[in-house]
Short mmCIF file of C-alpha atoms in Angstrom, two decimals:
data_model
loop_
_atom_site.label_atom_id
_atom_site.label_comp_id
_atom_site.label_asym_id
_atom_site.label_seq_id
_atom_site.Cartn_x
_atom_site.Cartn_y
_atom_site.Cartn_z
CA UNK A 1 -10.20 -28.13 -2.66
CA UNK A 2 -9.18 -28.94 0.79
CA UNK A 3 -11.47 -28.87 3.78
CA UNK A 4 -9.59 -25.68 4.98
CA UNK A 5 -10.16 -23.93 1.62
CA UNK A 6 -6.40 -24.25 0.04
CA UNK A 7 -6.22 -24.82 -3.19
CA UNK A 8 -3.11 -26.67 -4.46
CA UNK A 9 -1.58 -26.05 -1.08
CA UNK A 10 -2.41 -22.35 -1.20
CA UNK A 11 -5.26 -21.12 0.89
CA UNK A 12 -8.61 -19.73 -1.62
CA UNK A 13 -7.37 -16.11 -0.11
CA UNK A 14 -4.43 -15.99 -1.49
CA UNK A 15 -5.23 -17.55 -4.59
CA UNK A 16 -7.99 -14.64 -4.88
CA UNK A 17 -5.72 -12.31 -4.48
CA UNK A 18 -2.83 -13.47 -6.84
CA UNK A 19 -5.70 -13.83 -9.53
CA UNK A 20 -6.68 -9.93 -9.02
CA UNK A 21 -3.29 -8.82 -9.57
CA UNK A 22 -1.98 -11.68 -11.86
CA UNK A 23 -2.34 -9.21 -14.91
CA UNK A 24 -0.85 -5.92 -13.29
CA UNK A 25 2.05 -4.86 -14.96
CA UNK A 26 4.88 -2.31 -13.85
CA UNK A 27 5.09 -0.86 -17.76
CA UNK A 28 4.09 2.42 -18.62
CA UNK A 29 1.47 3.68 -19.18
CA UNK A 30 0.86 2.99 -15.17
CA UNK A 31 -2.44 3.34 -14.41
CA UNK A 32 -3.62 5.98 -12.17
CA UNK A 33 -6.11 5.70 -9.09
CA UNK A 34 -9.49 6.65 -9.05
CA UNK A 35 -9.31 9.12 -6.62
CA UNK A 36 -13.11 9.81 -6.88
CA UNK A 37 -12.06 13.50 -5.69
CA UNK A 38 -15.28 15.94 -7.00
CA UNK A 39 -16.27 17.92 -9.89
CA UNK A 40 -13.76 16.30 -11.67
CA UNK A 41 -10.54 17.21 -10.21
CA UNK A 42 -9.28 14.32 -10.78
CA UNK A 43 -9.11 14.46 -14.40
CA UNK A 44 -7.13 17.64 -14.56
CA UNK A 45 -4.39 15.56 -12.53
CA UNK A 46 -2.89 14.04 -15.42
CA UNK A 47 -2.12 17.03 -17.68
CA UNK A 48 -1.29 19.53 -15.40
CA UNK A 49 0.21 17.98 -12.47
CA UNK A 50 1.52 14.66 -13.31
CA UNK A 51 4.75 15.25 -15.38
CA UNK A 52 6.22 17.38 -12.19
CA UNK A 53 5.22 14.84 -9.43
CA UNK A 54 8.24 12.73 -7.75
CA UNK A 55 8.89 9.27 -7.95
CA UNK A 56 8.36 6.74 -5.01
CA UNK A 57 6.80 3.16 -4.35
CA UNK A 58 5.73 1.64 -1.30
CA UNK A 59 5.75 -2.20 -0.77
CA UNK A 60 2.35 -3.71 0.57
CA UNK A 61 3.63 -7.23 2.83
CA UNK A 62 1.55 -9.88 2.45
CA UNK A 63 2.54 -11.94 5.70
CA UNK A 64 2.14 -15.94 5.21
CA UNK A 65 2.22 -18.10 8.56
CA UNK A 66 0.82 -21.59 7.36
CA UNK A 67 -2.95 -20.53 6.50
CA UNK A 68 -2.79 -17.21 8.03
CA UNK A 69 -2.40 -14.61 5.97
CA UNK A 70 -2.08 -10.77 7.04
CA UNK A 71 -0.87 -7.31 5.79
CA UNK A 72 2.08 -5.48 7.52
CA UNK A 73 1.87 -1.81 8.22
CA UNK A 74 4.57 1.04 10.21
CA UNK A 75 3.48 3.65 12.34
CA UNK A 76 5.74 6.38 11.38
CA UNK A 77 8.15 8.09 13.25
CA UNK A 78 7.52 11.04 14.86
CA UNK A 79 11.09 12.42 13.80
CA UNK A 80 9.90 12.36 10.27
CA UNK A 81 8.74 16.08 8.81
CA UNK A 82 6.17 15.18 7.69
CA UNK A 83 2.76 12.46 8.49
CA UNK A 84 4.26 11.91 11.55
CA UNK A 85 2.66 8.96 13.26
CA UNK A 86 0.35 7.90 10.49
CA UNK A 87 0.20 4.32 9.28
CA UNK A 88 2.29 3.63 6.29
CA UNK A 89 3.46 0.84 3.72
CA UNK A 90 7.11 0.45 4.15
CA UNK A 91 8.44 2.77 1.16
CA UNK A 92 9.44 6.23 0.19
CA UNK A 93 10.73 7.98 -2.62
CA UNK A 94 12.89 6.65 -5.68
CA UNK A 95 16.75 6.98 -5.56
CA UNK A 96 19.00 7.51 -8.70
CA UNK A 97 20.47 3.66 -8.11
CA UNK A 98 17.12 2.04 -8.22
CA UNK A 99 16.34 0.35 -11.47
CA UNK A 100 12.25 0.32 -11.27
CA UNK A 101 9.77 0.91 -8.56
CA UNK A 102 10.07 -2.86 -7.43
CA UNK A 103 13.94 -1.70 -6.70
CA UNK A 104 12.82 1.12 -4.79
CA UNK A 105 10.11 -0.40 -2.34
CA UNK A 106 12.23 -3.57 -1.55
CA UNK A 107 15.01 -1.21 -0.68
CA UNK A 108 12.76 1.20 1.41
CA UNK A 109 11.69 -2.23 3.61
CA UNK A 110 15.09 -3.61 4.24
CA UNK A 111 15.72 -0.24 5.40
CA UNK A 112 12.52 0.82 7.39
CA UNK A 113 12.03 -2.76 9.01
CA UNK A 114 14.58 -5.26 7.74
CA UNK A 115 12.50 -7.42 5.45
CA UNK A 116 15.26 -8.61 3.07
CA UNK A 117 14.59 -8.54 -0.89
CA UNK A 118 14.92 -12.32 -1.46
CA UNK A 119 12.32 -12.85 1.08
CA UNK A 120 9.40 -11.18 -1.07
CA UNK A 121 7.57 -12.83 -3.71
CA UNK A 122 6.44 -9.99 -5.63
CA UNK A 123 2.79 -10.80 -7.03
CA UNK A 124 1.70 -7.69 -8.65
CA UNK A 125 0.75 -3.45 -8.66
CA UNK A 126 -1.81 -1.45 -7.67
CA UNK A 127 -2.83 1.85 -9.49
CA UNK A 128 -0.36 4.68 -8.99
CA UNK A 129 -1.39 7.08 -6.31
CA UNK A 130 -0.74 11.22 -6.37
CA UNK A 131 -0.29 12.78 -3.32
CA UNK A 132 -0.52 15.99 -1.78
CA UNK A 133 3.17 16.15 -1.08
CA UNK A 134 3.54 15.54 -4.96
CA UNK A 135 4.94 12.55 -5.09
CA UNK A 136 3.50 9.88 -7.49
CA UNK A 137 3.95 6.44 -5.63
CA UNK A 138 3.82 3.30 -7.03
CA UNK A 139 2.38 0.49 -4.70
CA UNK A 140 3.83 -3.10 -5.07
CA UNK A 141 2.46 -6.29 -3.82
CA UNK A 142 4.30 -9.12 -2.65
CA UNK A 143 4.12 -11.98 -0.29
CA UNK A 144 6.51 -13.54 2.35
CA UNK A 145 6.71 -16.45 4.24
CA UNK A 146 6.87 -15.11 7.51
CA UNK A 147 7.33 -18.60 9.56
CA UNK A 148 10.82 -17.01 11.78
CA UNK A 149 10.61 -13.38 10.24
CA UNK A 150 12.21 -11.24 12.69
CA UNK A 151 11.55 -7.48 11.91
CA UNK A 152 14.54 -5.03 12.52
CA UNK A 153 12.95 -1.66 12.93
CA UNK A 154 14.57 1.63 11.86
CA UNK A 155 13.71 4.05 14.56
CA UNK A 156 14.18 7.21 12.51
CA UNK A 157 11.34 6.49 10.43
CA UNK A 158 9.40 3.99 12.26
CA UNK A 159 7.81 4.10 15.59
CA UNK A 160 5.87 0.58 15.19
CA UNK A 161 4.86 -2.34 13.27
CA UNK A 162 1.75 -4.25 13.34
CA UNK A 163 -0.20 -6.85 11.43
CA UNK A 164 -3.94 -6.52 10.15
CA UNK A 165 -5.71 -9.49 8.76
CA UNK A 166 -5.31 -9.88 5.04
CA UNK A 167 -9.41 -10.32 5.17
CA UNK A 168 -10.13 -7.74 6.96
CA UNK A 169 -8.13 -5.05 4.93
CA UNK A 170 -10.11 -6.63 1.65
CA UNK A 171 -13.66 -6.34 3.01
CA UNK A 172 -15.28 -3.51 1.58
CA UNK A 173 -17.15 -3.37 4.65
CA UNK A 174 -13.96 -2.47 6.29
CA UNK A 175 -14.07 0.67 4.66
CA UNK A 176 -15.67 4.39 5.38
CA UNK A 177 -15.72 7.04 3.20
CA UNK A 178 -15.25 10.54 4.78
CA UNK A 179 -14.03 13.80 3.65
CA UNK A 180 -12.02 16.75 4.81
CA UNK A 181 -11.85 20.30 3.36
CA UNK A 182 -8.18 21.71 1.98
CA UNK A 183 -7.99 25.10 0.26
CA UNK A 184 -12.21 25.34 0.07
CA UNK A 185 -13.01 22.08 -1.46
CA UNK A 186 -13.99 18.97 0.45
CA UNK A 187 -12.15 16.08 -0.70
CA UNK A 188 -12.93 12.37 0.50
CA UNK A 189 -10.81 9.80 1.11
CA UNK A 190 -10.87 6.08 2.69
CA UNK A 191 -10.19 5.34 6.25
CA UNK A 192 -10.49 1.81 8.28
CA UNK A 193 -9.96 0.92 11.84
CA UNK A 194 -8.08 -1.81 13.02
CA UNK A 195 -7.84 -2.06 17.13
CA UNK A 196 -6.26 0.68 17.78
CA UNK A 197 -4.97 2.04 14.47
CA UNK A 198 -6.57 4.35 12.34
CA UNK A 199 -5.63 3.73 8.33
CA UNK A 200 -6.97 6.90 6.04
CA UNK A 201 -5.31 8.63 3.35
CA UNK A 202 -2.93 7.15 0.96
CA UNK A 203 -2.29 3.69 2.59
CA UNK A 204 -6.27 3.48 3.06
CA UNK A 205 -6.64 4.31 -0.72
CA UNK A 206 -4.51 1.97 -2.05
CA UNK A 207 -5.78 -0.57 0.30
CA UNK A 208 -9.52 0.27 -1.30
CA UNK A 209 -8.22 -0.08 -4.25
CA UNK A 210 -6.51 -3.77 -3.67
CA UNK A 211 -10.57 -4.70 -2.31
CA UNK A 212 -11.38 -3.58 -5.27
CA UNK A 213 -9.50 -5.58 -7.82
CA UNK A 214 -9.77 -8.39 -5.55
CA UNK A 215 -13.73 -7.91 -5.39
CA UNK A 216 -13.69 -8.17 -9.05
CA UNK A 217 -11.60 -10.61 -9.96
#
């Protein structure tokens, strides 16, 4: 190991997180996120709910600038009908042309912010996550060397990008845990703060879930 932590040229980091997703696999059965939602809710997902939910996958940027490694994020659009200004993965839902889920999120980023396909290195998967606009999205990690990148935003769907450090979004002390009440019941989710953003929801729950595997790796 080097004296700035790389190992074989690649920083530790990054060679963490490639080990935590090294056996991930896009095949079905895809596993499905622990949502940690209460009295068991979560369980009932898979028979009843499941089957009906739509397609989509979302791709999660790892950003590579020499040693410096960082996740990319949108703010979305305020045009959008729905989660208007909330922070995002570039992604959305599954067209008839796309082959797999890796198809669909590397076509949702050249569109949303111009990151061409041959630029990602796809590394791995996170757990599929439902979500209360029933869509089942599958999350897909992959890294770019982002030396000269030049982000083309799409302004119908995205107000803003920004950059988090990849360290900072895998620090389980990132994370806090809070809940909010739909329909009677009080559901939690994960949220994190980064300067000015706020991350909950979805993107925060996959993110906990990438800590996570990377934690126990």
């Amino acid at each position: 190991m080097s004296p700035d932590g790389s190992v074989s040229g690649m920083t530790a980091l990054e060679r963490r997180l490639r080990d935590a997703l090294a056996q991930t696999r896009l095949d079905a059965p895809r596993p499905l996120i622990d949502l940690e939602l209460p009295f068991g809710i979560d369980r009932l997902l898979k028979p009843t709910l499941l089957g009906n939910l739509r397609q989509a996958a979302v791709l999660a940027p790892v950003l590579r600038r020499g040693d410096r490694l960082s996740m990319m994020f949108t703010v979305r659009s305020q045009l959008l009908r729905s989660h208007r200004g909330q922070i995002s993965f570039p992604g959305g839902r599954r067209d008839d042309d796309d082959r797999d889920a890796v198809e669909n999120a590397l076509r949702e980023a050249n569109e949303e912010v111009g990151l061409a396909p041959e630029r990602v290195e796809i590394i791995g998967y996170l757990d599929d996550y439902p979500t209360m606009t029933r869509y089942i999205v599958t999350p897909v990690v992959g890294v770019v060397d982002a030396e000269e990148l030049e982000v083309r935003v799409d302004a119908a769907e995205v107000a803003d990008v920004f950059e988090a450090p990849l360290e900072f979004v895998l620090d389980p002390a990132s994370f806090k845990r809070s809940t909010l009440v739909r329909d009677g019941l009080k559901l939690p989710f994960y949220e994190l703060q980064w300067q000015q953003h706020r991350i909950w929801g979805a993107t925060a729950g996959m993110l906990w879930n990438l800590a996570r595997k990377v934690a126990d790796a």
